[in-house]
Tab-separated table of C-alpha atoms in Angstrom:
chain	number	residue	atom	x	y	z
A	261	UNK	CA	-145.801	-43.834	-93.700
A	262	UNK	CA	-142.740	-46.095	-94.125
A	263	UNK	CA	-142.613	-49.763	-92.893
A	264	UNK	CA	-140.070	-49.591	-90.170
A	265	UNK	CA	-136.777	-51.400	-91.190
A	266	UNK	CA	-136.677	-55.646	-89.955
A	267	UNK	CA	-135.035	-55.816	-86.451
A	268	UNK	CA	-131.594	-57.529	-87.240
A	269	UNK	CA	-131.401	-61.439	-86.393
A	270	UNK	CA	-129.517	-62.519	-83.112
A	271	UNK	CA	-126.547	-64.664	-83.457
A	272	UNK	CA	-126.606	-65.328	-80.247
A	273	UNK	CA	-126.844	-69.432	-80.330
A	274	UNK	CA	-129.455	-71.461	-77.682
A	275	UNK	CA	-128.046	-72.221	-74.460
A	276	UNK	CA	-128.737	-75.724	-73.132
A	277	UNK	CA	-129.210	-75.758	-69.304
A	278	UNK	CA	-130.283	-78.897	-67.064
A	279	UNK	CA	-131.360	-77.435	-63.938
A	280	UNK	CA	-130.286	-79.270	-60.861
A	281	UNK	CA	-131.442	-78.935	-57.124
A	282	UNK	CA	-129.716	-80.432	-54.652
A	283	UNK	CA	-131.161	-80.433	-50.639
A	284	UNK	CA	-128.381	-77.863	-49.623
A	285	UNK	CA	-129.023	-75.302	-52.336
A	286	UNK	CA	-131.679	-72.823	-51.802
A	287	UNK	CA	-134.463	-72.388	-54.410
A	288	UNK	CA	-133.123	-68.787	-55.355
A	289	UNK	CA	-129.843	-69.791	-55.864
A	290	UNK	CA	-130.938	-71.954	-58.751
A	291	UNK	CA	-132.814	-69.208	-60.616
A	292	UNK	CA	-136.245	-70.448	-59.691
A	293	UNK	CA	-138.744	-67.636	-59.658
A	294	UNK	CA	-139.823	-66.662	-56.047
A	295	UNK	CA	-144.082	-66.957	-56.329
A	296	UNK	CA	-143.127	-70.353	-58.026
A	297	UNK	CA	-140.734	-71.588	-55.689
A	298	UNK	CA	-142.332	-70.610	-52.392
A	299	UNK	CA	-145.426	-72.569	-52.780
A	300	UNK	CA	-145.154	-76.358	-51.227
A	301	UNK	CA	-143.904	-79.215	-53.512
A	302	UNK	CA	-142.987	-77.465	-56.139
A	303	UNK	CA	-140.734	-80.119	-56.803
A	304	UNK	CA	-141.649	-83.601	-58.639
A	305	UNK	CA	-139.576	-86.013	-58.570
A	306	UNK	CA	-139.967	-89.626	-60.962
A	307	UNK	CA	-141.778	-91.352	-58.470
A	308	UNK	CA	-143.395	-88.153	-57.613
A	309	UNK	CA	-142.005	-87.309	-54.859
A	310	UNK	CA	-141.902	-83.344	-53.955
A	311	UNK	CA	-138.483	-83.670	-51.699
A	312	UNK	CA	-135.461	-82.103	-52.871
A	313	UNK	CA	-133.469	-85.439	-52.927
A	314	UNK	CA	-135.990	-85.659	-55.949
A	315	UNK	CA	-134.844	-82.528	-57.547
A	316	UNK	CA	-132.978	-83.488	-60.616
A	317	UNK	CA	-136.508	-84.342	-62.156
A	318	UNK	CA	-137.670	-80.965	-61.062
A	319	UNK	CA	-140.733	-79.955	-63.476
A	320	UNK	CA	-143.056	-76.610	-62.750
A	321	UNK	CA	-145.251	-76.674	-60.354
A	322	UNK	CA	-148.421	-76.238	-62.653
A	323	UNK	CA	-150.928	-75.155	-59.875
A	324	UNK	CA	-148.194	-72.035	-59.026
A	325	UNK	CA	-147.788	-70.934	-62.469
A	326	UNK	CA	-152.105	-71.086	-62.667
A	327	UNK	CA	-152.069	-69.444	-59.955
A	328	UNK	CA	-149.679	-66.859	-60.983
A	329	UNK	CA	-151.456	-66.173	-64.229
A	330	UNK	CA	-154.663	-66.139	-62.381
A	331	UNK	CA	-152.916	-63.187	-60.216
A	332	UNK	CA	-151.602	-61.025	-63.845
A	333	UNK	CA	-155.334	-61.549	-65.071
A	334	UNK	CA	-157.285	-59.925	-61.900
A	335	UNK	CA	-154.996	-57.573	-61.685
A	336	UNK	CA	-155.480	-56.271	-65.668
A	337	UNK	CA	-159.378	-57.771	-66.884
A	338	UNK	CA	-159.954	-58.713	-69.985
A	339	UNK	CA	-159.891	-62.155	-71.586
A	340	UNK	CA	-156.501	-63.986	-72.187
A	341	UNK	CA	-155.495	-67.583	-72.588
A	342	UNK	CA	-152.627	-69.301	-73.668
A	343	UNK	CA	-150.897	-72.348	-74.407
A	344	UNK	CA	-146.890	-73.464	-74.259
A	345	UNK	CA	-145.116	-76.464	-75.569
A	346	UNK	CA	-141.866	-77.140	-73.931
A	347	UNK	CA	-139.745	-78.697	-76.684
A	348	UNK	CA	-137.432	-79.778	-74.198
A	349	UNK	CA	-139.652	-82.756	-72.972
A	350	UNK	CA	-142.883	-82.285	-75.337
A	351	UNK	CA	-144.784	-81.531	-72.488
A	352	UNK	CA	-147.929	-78.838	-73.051
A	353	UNK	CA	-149.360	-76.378	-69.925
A	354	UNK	CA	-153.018	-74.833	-71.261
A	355	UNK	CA	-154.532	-71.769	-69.497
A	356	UNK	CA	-157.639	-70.192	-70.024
A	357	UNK	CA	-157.504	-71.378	-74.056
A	358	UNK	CA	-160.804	-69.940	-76.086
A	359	UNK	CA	-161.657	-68.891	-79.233
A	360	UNK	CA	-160.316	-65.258	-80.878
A	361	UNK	CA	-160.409	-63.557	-84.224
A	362	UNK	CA	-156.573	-64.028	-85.497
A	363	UNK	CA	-156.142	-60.851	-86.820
A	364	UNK	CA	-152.279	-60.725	-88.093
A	365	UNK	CA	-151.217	-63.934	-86.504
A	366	UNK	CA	-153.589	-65.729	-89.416
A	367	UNK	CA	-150.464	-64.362	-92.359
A	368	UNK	CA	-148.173	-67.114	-91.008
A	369	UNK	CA	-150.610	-69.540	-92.588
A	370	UNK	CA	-151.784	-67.924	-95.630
A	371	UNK	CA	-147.686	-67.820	-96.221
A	372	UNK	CA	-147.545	-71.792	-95.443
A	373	UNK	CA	-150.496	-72.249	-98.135
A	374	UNK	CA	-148.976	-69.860	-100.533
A	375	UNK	CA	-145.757	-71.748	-99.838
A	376	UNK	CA	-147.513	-75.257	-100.757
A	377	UNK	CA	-148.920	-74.137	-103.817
A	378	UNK	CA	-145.366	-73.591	-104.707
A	379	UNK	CA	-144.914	-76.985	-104.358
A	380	UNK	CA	-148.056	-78.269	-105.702
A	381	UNK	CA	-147.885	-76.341	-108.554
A	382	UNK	CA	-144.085	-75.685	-109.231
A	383	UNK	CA	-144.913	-72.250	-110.067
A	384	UNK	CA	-142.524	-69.937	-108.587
A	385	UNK	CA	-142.568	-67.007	-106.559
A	386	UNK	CA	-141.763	-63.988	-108.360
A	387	UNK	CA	-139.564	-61.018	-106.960
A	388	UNK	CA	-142.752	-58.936	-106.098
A	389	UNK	CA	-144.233	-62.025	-104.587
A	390	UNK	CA	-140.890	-62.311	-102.330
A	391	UNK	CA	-140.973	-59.048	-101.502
A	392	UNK	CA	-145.032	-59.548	-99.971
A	393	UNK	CA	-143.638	-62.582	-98.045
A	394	UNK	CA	-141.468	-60.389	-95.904
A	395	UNK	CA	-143.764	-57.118	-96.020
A	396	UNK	CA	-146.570	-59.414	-94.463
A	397	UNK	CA	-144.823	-61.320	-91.661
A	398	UNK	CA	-141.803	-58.736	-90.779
A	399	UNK	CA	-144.073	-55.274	-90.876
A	400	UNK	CA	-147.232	-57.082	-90.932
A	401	UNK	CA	-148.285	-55.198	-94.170
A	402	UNK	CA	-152.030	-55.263	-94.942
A	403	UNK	CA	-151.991	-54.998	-98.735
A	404	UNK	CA	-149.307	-57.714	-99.142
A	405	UNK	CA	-151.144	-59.792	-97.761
A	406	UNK	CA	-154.282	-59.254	-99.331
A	407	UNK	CA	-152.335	-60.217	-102.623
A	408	UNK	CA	-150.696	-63.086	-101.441
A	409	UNK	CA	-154.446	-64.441	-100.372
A	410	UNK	CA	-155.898	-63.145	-103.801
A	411	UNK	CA	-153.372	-65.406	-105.466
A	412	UNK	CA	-153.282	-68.351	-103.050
A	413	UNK	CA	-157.409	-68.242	-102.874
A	414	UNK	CA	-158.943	-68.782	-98.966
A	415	UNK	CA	-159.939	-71.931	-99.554
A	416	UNK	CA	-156.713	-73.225	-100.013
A	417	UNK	CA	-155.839	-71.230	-96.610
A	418	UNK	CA	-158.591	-73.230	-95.099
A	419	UNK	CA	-156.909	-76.441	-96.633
A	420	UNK	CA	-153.331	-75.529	-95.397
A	421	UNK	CA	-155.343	-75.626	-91.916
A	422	UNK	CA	-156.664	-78.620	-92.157
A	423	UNK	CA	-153.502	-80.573	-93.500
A	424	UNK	CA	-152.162	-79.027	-90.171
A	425	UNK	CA	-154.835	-80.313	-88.212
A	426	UNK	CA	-155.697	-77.121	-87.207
A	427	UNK	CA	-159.221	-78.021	-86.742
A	428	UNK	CA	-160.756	-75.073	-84.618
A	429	UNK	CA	-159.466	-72.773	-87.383
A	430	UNK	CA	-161.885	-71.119	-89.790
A	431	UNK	CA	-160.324	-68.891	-92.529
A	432	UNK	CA	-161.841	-65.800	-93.568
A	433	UNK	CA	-161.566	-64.100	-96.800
A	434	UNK	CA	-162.650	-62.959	-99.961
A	435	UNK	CA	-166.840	-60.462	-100.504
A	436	UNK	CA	-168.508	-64.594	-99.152
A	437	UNK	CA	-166.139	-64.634	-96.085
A	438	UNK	CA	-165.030	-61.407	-94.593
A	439	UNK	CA	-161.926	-59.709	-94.045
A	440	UNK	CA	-159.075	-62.454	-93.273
A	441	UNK	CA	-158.103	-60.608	-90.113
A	442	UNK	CA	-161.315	-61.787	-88.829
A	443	UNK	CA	-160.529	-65.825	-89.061
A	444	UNK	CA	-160.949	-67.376	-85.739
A	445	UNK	CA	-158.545	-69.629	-84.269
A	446	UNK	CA	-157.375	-71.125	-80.690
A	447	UNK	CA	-153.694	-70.948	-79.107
A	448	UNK	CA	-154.097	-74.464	-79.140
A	449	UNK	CA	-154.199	-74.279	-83.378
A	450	UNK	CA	-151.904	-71.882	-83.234
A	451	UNK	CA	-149.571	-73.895	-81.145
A	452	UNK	CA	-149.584	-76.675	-83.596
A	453	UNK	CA	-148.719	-74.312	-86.669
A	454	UNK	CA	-145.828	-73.267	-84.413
A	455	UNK	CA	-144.487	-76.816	-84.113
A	456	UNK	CA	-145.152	-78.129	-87.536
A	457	UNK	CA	-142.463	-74.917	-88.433
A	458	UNK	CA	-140.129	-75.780	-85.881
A	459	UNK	CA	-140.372	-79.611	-85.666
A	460	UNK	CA	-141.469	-80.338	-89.534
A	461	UNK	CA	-144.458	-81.399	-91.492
A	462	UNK	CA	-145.110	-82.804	-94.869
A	463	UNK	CA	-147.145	-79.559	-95.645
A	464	UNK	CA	-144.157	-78.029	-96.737
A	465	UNK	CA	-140.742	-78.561	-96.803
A	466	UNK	CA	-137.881	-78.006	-94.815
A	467	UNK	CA	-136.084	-75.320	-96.800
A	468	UNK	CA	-140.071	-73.143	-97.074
A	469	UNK	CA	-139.670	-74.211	-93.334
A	470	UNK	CA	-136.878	-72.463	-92.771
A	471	UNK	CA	-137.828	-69.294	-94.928
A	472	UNK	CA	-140.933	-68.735	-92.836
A	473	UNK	CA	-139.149	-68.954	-89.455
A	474	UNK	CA	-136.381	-66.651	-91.191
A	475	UNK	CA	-138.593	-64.113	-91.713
A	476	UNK	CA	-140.160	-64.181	-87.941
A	477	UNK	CA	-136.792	-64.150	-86.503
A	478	UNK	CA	-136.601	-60.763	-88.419
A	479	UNK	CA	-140.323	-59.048	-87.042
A	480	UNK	CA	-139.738	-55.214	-86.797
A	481	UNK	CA	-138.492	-53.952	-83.049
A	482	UNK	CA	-142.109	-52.549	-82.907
A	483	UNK	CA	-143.824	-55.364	-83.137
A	484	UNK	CA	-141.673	-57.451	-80.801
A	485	UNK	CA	-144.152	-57.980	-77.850
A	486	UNK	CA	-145.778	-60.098	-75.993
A	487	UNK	CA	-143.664	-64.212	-77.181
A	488	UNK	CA	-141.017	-62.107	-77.774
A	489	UNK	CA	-141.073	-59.294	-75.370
A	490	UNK	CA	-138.271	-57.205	-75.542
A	491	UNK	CA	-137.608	-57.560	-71.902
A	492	UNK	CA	-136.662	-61.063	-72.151
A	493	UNK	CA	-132.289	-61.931	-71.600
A	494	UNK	CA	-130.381	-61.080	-74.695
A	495	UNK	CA	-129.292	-64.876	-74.798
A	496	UNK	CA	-132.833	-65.085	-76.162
A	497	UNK	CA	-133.758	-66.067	-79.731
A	498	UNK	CA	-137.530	-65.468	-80.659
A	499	UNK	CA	-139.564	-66.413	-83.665
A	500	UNK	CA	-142.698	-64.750	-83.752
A	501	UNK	CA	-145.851	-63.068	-85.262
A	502	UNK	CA	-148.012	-60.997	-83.914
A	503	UNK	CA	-151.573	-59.835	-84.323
A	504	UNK	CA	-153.920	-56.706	-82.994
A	505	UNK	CA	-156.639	-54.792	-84.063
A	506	UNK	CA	-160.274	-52.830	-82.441
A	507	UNK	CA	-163.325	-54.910	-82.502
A	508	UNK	CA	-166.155	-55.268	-80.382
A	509	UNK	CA	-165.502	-56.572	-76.596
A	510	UNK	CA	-162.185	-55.564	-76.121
A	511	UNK	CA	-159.404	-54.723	-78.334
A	512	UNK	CA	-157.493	-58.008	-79.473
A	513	UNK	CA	-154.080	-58.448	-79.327
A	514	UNK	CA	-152.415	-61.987	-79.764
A	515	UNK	CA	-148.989	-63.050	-80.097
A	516	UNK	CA	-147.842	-66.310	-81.604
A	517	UNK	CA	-143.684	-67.598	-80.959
A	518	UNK	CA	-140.753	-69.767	-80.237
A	519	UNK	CA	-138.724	-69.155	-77.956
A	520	UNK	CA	-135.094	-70.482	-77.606
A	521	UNK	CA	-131.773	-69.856	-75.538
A	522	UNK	CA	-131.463	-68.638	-71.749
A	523	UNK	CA	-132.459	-72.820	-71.220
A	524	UNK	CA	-135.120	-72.666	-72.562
A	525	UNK	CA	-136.900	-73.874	-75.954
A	526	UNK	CA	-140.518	-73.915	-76.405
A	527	UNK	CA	-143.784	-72.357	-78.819
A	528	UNK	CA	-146.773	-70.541	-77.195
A	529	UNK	CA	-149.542	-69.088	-78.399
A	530	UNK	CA	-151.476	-66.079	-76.643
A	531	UNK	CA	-155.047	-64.866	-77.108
A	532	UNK	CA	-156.170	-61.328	-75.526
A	533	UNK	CA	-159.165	-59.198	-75.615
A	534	UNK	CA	-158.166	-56.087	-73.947
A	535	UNK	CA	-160.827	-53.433	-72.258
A	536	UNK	CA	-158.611	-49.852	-72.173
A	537	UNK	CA	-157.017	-49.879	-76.115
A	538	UNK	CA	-153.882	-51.584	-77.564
A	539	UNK	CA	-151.325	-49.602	-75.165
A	540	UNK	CA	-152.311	-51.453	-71.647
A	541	UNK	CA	-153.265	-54.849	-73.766
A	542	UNK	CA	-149.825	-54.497	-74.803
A	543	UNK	CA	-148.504	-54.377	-71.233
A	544	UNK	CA	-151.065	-56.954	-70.244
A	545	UNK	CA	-149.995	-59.535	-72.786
A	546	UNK	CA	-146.038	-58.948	-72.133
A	547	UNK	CA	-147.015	-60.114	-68.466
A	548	UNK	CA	-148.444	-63.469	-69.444
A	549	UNK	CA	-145.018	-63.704	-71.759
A	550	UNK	CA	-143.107	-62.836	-68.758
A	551	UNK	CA	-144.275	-65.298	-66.455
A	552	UNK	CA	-144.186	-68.236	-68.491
A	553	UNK	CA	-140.636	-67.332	-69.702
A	554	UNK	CA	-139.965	-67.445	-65.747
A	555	UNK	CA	-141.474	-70.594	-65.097
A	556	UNK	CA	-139.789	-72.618	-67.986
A	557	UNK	CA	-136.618	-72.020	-65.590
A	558	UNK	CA	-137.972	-75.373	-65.287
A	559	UNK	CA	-139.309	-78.338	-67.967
A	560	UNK	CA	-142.807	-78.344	-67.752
């Protein structure tokens, strides 16, 4: 069957909004989700203070947006963690994190490795080599990759990782290490790949940077979920990867993204195992997007 065409990039730019409470506003009028503004000092000021008067250093109540997660996961079972970085004040919120195979969310850094032995090397890509790039990370195409790591070799995957200080990370691949899709990784690692992309590293440079985000700004409309779930406002601008496949104790399903515009800007990483099949992990992991993406109405 045919890879389904790349979704078309937004051109919608990122919209920069400072949220600001004042004591005769209510909490709804200021777009803050209901379960998170309901629940007692959900504001925090500088000195700490959880009075309105305070507001203008409004952050999200952490314990609410636990709680609220805690709420999606009874409600669905399985195993899920996740963690966000708001970019807006570099703070981090961590729920649940563990360990899970990576399945396709691994081919964002076999392309980073394949991308610095570019550099290392100065041996170019060639046309068919472009062309697995954006087969791999835009319709998440199985064989491309398996080239790409054939060339690249898994130990200089493993390499990439550690450069990255992606040190819970181990890289499969190759008859001695398994099938790549079977690498095991942490949202926390995966985080940190996210913001080396987005912020910059001296893995690779900023124009192999920019390529790799290119191409995850242009993930078919299929496999759009979970970071990037459809659902979220238009004004939204995603980045992501995603990765899914059977194995034993629950189906896994993880999504890797950034997520910009709608005032927001930040990278998360989510880890599922899923007991009924891909369709209701699907569903279950587009929750967790959802209420983060509600919660960052505020900086964390």
């Amino acid at each position: 069957m045919p890879a389904p065409r790349p979704a078309s990039r937004l051109t919608s730019r990122p919209l920069s909004r400072r949220v600001v409470v004042d004591s005769s506003l209510s909490l709804v009028g200021v777009g803050v989700p209901t379960w998170l503004a309901s629940r007692g000092g959900w504001l925090k000021g500088a000195a700490g203070s959880s009075t309105a008067t305070a507001a203008t250093a409004a952050t999200v109540d952490r314990a609410a947006l636990t709680a609220r997660l805690d709420q999606h996961r009874t409600t669905r079972g399985g195993t899920m963690g996740l963690v966000v970085h708001d970019l807006r004040n570099n703070a981090r919120f961590s729920w649940r994190p563990y360990t899970n195979e990576s399945l396709s969310t691994i081919k964002v850094l076999i392309l980073v490795a394949c991308l610095r032995k570019v550099q290392d090397t100065g041996v170019r890509f060639t046309e068919t080599q472009h062309s697995q790039a954006r087969r791999m990370i835009q319709s998440s195409d199985n064989a491309a990759t398996d080239a790409l790591l054939a060339w690249v070799g898994t130990p200089n995957v493993q390499r990439a990782a550690g450069l990255l200080a992606m040190n819970a990370t181990v890289v499969r691949g190759g008859s001695a290490g398994g099938w790549w899709g079977y690498s095991t990784t942490t949202p926390a690692d995966l985080v940190t790949l996210l913001d080396a992309l987005a912020l910059g590293t001296a893995v690779i440079h900023a124009g192999h940077r920019a390529h790799i985000r290119h191409l995850m700004a242009g993930v078919v409309p299929a496999q759009r979920w979970g970071v990037a779930d459809p659902p979220l406002p238009e004004s939204v601008y995603t980045e992501t990867k995603n990765g899914w496949g059977p194995l034993t104790g629950g189906y896994r399903l993880n999504s890797i993204g950034r997520v910009t515009g709608d005032g927001r800007n930040y990278t998360m990483a989510i880890l599922t195992r899923s007991p009924q099949g891909f369709a209701y992990g699907k569903e279950t992991i587009n929750g967790l997007s959802r209420i983060v993406h509600a919660a960052l109405v505020l900086p964390l």
